[in-house]
PDB file of C-alpha atoms in Angstrom:
ATOM      1  CA  MET K   1      36.097  -9.041-182.758  1.00  0.00           C
ATOM      2  CA  ASN K   2      32.803  -8.021-184.380  1.00  0.00           C
ATOM      3  CA  LYS K   3      34.773  -5.724-186.554  1.00  0.00           C
ATOM      4  CA  LEU K   4      36.681  -8.482-188.183  1.00  0.00           C
ATOM      5  CA  GLN K   5      36.745  -8.542-191.740  1.00  0.00           C
ATOM      6  CA  ILE K   6      37.769 -11.484-194.002  1.00  0.00           C
ATOM      7  CA  VAL K   7      38.815 -10.477-197.599  1.00  0.00           C
ATOM      8  CA  LYS K   8      40.330 -12.359-200.470  1.00  0.00           C
ATOM      9  CA  VAL K   9      43.924 -11.285-201.222  1.00  0.00           C
ATOM     10  CA  THR K  10      44.847  -9.894-204.757  1.00  0.00           C
ATOM     11  CA  VAL K  11      48.212  -9.730-206.373  1.00  0.00           C
ATOM     12  CA  ASP K  12      48.313  -6.072-205.739  1.00  0.00           C
ATOM     13  CA  GLU K  13      48.411  -6.931-201.991  1.00  0.00           C
ATOM     14  CA  LEU K  14      51.624  -9.256-202.504  1.00  0.00           C
ATOM     15  CA  HIS K  15      53.898  -7.195-199.975  1.00  0.00           C
ATOM     16  CA  GLU K  16      51.314  -7.307-197.263  1.00  0.00           C
ATOM     17  CA  LEU K  17      50.858 -11.003-197.861  1.00  0.00           C
ATOM     18  CA  GLN K  18      54.471 -11.579-197.500  1.00  0.00           C
ATOM     19  CA  LYS K  19      54.633  -9.370-194.354  1.00  0.00           C
ATOM     20  CA  ILE K  20      51.890 -11.332-192.465  1.00  0.00           C
ATOM     21  CA  SER K  21      53.062 -14.741-193.651  1.00  0.00           C
ATOM     22  CA  LYS K  22      56.703 -14.043-192.238  1.00  0.00           C
ATOM     23  CA  ALA K  23      55.491 -12.452-189.082  1.00  0.00           C
ATOM     24  CA  THR K  24      53.107 -15.187-188.204  1.00  0.00           C
ATOM     25  CA  PHE K  25      55.392 -18.018-189.202  1.00  0.00           C
ATOM     26  CA  ILE K  26      58.190 -16.521-187.380  1.00  0.00           C
ATOM     27  CA  GLU K  27      56.043 -16.013-184.168  1.00  0.00           C
ATOM     28  CA  THR K  28      54.641 -19.588-184.251  1.00  0.00           C
ATOM     29  CA  PHE K  29      57.901 -21.580-185.243  1.00  0.00           C
ATOM     30  CA  GLU K  30      61.133 -19.680-184.486  1.00  0.00           C
ATOM     31  CA  ALA K  31      61.559 -20.700-180.981  1.00  0.00           C
ATOM     32  CA  VAL K  32      61.460 -24.476-181.714  1.00  0.00           C
ATOM     33  CA  ASN K  33      63.479 -24.493-184.886  1.00  0.00           C
ATOM     34  CA  SER K  34      66.731 -23.561-185.936  1.00  0.00           C
ATOM     35  CA  THR K  35      67.997 -19.942-187.574  1.00  0.00           C
ATOM     36  CA  GLU K  36      69.373 -21.668-190.548  1.00  0.00           C
ATOM     37  CA  ASN K  37      66.121 -23.926-191.271  1.00  0.00           C
ATOM     38  CA  MET K  38      63.829 -20.823-190.710  1.00  0.00           C
ATOM     39  CA  THR K  39      65.770 -18.729-192.782  1.00  0.00           C
ATOM     40  CA  GLN K  40      65.772 -21.140-195.746  1.00  0.00           C
ATOM     41  CA  TYR K  41      62.069 -21.502-195.368  1.00  0.00           C
ATOM     42  CA  LEU K  42      61.289 -17.828-195.407  1.00  0.00           C
ATOM     43  CA  GLU K  43      63.507 -17.188-198.237  1.00  0.00           C
ATOM     44  CA  GLU K  44      62.103 -19.998-200.361  1.00  0.00           C
ATOM     45  CA  SER K  45      58.280 -20.476-199.530  1.00  0.00           C
ATOM     46  CA  LEU K  46      57.650 -17.196-198.701  1.00  0.00           C
ATOM     47  CA  SER K  47      59.557 -15.177-201.302  1.00  0.00           C
ATOM     48  CA  LEU K  48      57.757 -12.664-203.394  1.00  0.00           C
ATOM     49  CA  LYS K  49      58.397 -14.940-206.368  1.00  0.00           C
ATOM     50  CA  GLN K  50      56.721 -17.969-204.761  1.00  0.00           C
ATOM     51  CA  LEU K  51      53.809 -16.107-203.215  1.00  0.00           C
ATOM     52  CA  THR K  52      53.108 -14.556-206.683  1.00  0.00           C
ATOM     53  CA  LEU K  53      53.039 -17.963-208.210  1.00  0.00           C
ATOM     54  CA  GLU K  54      50.622 -19.047-205.391  1.00  0.00           C
ATOM     55  CA  LEU K  55      48.341 -16.004-205.650  1.00  0.00           C
ATOM     56  CA  LYS K  56      48.254 -16.425-209.606  1.00  0.00           C
ATOM     57  CA  ASN K  57      47.059 -20.188-209.216  1.00  0.00           C
ATOM     58  CA  GLU K  58      43.370 -20.228-209.774  1.00  0.00           C
ATOM     59  CA  ASN K  59      42.980 -23.256-207.440  1.00  0.00           C
ATOM     60  CA  SER K  60      44.537 -21.440-204.507  1.00  0.00           C
ATOM     61  CA  ASN K  61      43.034 -18.525-202.656  1.00  0.00           C
ATOM     62  CA  PHE K  62      44.288 -16.147-199.842  1.00  0.00           C
ATOM     63  CA  TYR K  63      42.288 -14.376-197.454  1.00  0.00           C
ATOM     64  CA  PHE K  64      43.200 -11.706-194.958  1.00  0.00           C
ATOM     65  CA  ALA K  65      41.804 -11.417-191.656  1.00  0.00           C
ATOM     66  CA  LYS K  66      41.378  -7.612-190.928  1.00  0.00           C
ATOM     67  CA  PHE K  67      40.553  -5.763-187.489  1.00  0.00           C
ATOM     68  CA  GLU K  68      40.002  -1.956-188.024  1.00  0.00           C
ATOM     69  CA  CYS K  69      41.920  -2.226-191.228  1.00  0.00           C
ATOM     70  CA  GLU K  70      44.882  -3.918-189.733  1.00  0.00           C
ATOM     71  CA  ILE K  71      45.830  -7.398-191.209  1.00  0.00           C
ATOM     72  CA  ILE K  72      46.027  -9.605-188.240  1.00  0.00           C
ATOM     73  CA  GLY K  73      46.022 -13.069-189.725  1.00  0.00           C
ATOM     74  CA  TYR K  74      45.608 -14.885-193.222  1.00  0.00           C
ATOM     75  CA  MET K  75      44.597 -18.106-194.488  1.00  0.00           C
ATOM     76  CA  LYS K  76      45.343 -20.075-197.537  1.00  0.00           C
ATOM     77  CA  LEU K  77      42.802 -22.703-199.226  1.00  0.00           C
ATOM     78  CA  ASN K  78      43.688 -25.000-201.884  1.00  0.00           C
ATOM     79  CA  ILE K  79      41.584 -27.275-204.241  1.00  0.00           C
ATOM     80  CA  GLY K  80      41.999 -29.541-207.190  1.00  0.00           C
ATOM     81  CA  ASP K  81      45.665 -29.776-208.309  1.00  0.00           C
ATOM     82  CA  ALA K  82      47.002 -27.086-206.025  1.00  0.00           C
ATOM     83  CA  GLN K  83      46.361 -29.239-203.039  1.00  0.00           C
ATOM     84  CA  THR K  84      49.941 -30.335-201.498  1.00  0.00           C
ATOM     85  CA  GLU K  85      49.102 -34.007-201.220  1.00  0.00           C
ATOM     86  CA  LEU K  86      45.420 -35.423-201.927  1.00  0.00           C
ATOM     87  CA  LYS K  87      44.584 -33.502-205.066  1.00  0.00           C
ATOM     88  CA  GLN K  88      40.925 -34.845-205.086  1.00  0.00           C
ATOM     89  CA  GLU K  89      38.421 -32.869-206.750  1.00  0.00           C
ATOM     90  CA  ASN K  90      35.548 -33.223-203.981  1.00  0.00           C
ATOM     91  CA  SER K  91      38.102 -32.001-201.276  1.00  0.00           C
ATOM     92  CA  LEU K  92      39.262 -28.608-199.752  1.00  0.00           C
ATOM     93  CA  GLU K  93      42.811 -28.254-198.266  1.00  0.00           C
ATOM     94  CA  ILE K  94      43.707 -25.750-195.541  1.00  0.00           C
ATOM     95  CA  GLU K  95      47.325 -25.011-196.168  1.00  0.00           C
ATOM     96  CA  ARG K  96      47.681 -22.157-193.621  1.00  0.00           C
ATOM     97  CA  ILE K  97      45.640 -20.477-191.042  1.00  0.00           C
ATOM     98  CA  TYR K  98      47.800 -17.985-189.050  1.00  0.00           C
ATOM     99  CA  VAL K  99      46.972 -15.206-186.661  1.00  0.00           C
ATOM    100  CA  LEU K 100      49.383 -12.630-184.997  1.00  0.00           C
ATOM    101  CA  LYS K 101      50.077 -13.732-181.259  1.00  0.00           C
ATOM    102  CA  SER K 102      48.730 -10.548-180.053  1.00  0.00           C
ATOM    103  CA  PHE K 103      45.275 -11.509-181.357  1.00  0.00           C
ATOM    104  CA  HIS K 104      45.342 -15.028-180.009  1.00  0.00           C
ATOM    105  CA  GLY K 105      42.374 -15.798-177.751  1.00  0.00           C
ATOM    106  CA  HIS K 106      40.030 -13.410-179.621  1.00  0.00           C
ATOM    107  CA  LYS K 107      38.478 -16.352-181.801  1.00  0.00           C
ATOM    108  CA  VAL K 108      40.068 -14.952-184.880  1.00  0.00           C
ATOM    109  CA  GLY K 109      41.389 -18.453-186.024  1.00  0.00           C
ATOM    110  CA  GLN K 110      37.550 -19.654-185.420  1.00  0.00           C
ATOM    111  CA  MET K 111      36.213 -16.977-187.469  1.00  0.00           C
ATOM    112  CA  LEU K 112      38.633 -18.024-190.288  1.00  0.00           C
ATOM    113  CA  PHE K 113      37.625 -21.500-189.850  1.00  0.00           C
ATOM    114  CA  ASN K 114      34.087 -20.935-189.890  1.00  0.00           C
ATOM    115  CA  GLU K 115      34.372 -18.890-193.157  1.00  0.00           C
ATOM    116  CA  ILE K 116      36.258 -21.876-194.497  1.00  0.00           C
ATOM    117  CA  LEU K 117      33.317 -24.200-193.325  1.00  0.00           C
ATOM    118  CA  GLU K 118      30.813 -22.055-194.997  1.00  0.00           C
ATOM    119  CA  LEU K 119      32.782 -22.021-198.304  1.00  0.00           C
ATOM    120  CA  ALA K 120      33.191 -25.719-198.248  1.00  0.00           C
ATOM    121  CA  LYS K 121      29.501 -26.397-197.590  1.00  0.00           C
ATOM    122  CA  LYS K 122      28.568 -23.808-200.244  1.00  0.00           C
ATOM    123  CA  ASN K 123      30.919 -25.537-202.877  1.00  0.00           C
ATOM    124  CA  LYS K 124      29.689 -28.926-201.791  1.00  0.00           C
ATOM    125  CA  PHE K 125      33.012 -30.658-200.970  1.00  0.00           C
ATOM    126  CA  ASP K 126      32.934 -33.952-199.211  1.00  0.00           C
ATOM    127  CA  PHE K 127      35.744 -32.862-196.922  1.00  0.00           C
ATOM    128  CA  ILE K 128      38.222 -30.495-195.536  1.00  0.00           C
ATOM    129  CA  TRP K 129      41.588 -31.708-194.963  1.00  0.00           C
ATOM    130  CA  LEU K 130      44.969 -30.282-193.666  1.00  0.00           C
ATOM    131  CA  GLY K 131      48.352 -30.780-192.293  1.00  0.00           C
ATOM    132  CA  VAL K 132      49.652 -29.623-188.928  1.00  0.00           C
ATOM    133  CA  TRP K 133      53.052 -30.396-187.218  1.00  0.00           C
ATOM    134  CA  GLU K 134      52.973 -33.029-184.705  1.00  0.00           C
ATOM    135  CA  GLU K 135      54.745 -30.667-182.257  1.00  0.00           C
ATOM    136  CA  ASN K 136      51.884 -27.834-182.347  1.00  0.00           C
ATOM    137  CA  PRO K 137      49.639 -29.143-179.737  1.00  0.00           C
ATOM    138  CA  ARG K 138      47.686 -25.860-179.701  1.00  0.00           C
ATOM    139  CA  ALA K 139      46.720 -26.038-183.360  1.00  0.00           C
ATOM    140  CA  ILE K 140      46.054 -29.944-183.091  1.00  0.00           C
ATOM    141  CA  ARG K 141      43.529 -29.095-180.183  1.00  0.00           C
ATOM    142  CA  PHE K 142      41.896 -26.310-182.322  1.00  0.00           C
ATOM    143  CA  TYR K 143      41.127 -28.556-185.202  1.00  0.00           C
ATOM    144  CA  GLU K 144      40.168 -31.683-183.152  1.00  0.00           C
ATOM    145  CA  LYS K 145      37.749 -29.199-181.180  1.00  0.00           C
ATOM    146  CA  ASN K 146      36.229 -28.270-184.857  1.00  0.00           C
ATOM    147  CA  GLY K 147      35.556 -32.069-185.444  1.00  0.00           C
ATOM    148  CA  PHE K 148      38.841 -32.998-187.375  1.00  0.00           C
ATOM    149  CA  VAL K 149      40.592 -36.468-186.930  1.00  0.00           C
ATOM    150  CA  VAL K 150      43.975 -37.664-187.941  1.00  0.00           C
ATOM    151  CA  PHE K 151      43.712 -39.960-190.964  1.00  0.00           C
ATOM    152  CA  ASP K 152      47.545 -40.110-192.069  1.00  0.00           C
ATOM    153  CA  LYS K 153      51.091 -38.509-191.669  1.00  0.00           C
ATOM    154  CA  HIS K 154      53.271 -36.652-194.094  1.00  0.00           C
ATOM    155  CA  ILE K 155      56.722 -35.018-194.192  1.00  0.00           C
ATOM    156  CA  PHE K 156      57.028 -31.284-194.204  1.00  0.00           C
ATOM    157  CA  LYS K 157      60.480 -29.811-194.927  1.00  0.00           C
ATOM    158  CA  LEU K 158      61.423 -26.792-192.964  1.00  0.00           C
ATOM    159  CA  GLY K 159      64.938 -26.078-194.279  1.00  0.00           C
ATOM    160  CA  GLU K 160      66.998 -29.212-194.006  1.00  0.00           C
ATOM    161  CA  ASP K 161      64.904 -30.454-191.199  1.00  0.00           C
ATOM    162  CA  GLU K 162      61.922 -33.143-191.995  1.00  0.00           C
ATOM    163  CA  GLN K 163      59.080 -32.720-189.835  1.00  0.00           C
ATOM    164  CA  THR K 164      56.207 -34.918-189.305  1.00  0.00           C
ATOM    165  CA  ASP K 165      52.905 -33.330-190.027  1.00  0.00           C
ATOM    166  CA  LEU K 166      49.655 -34.944-188.841  1.00  0.00           C
ATOM    167  CA  MET K 167      46.960 -35.110-191.652  1.00  0.00           C
ATOM    168  CA  MET K 168      43.450 -34.211-190.462  1.00  0.00           C
ATOM    169  CA  LYS K 169      40.228 -34.467-192.007  1.00  0.00           C
ATOM    170  CA  LEU K 170      36.862 -33.339-191.402  1.00  0.00           C
ATOM    171  CA  MET K 171      33.928 -34.995-193.339  1.00  0.00           C
ATOM    172  CA  LEU K 172      31.122 -32.678-194.235  1.00  0.00           C
TER     173      LEU K 172
END
């Protein structure tokens, strides 16, 4: 994957962001959630209106993972008051890292994470944190392998379903 590019998403790429967001979310969670809850989440959280608000927030940044000009994944990072929980000035939240299933096993997630680590160190954050669904063992293993430890739990609403996320932290 030496042709992988990680590029910051602009408002002009809103439709591409929505497309990769929906595609990866569906691939990851459709088989283990109800159609109604998935539809509600996709329509509310990944609507063009919501994504526009998030893209325009100066404390949130989206990045595409591109391979040979094809968008194969993305990530969303939050600082300051854009963070979903902690909202601490010295922390960086990974809200989303998603990669198309056809590119799983190609270290794309690791390359995205390595980029996050560089950004966090360059900006002198004390720690990186995230929430990951307790029913997603693949993601949990990935974060544990990268040094994250569980420090709390919180509720993530997928439609009407309240799901428990493990909150994980990596001290820098």
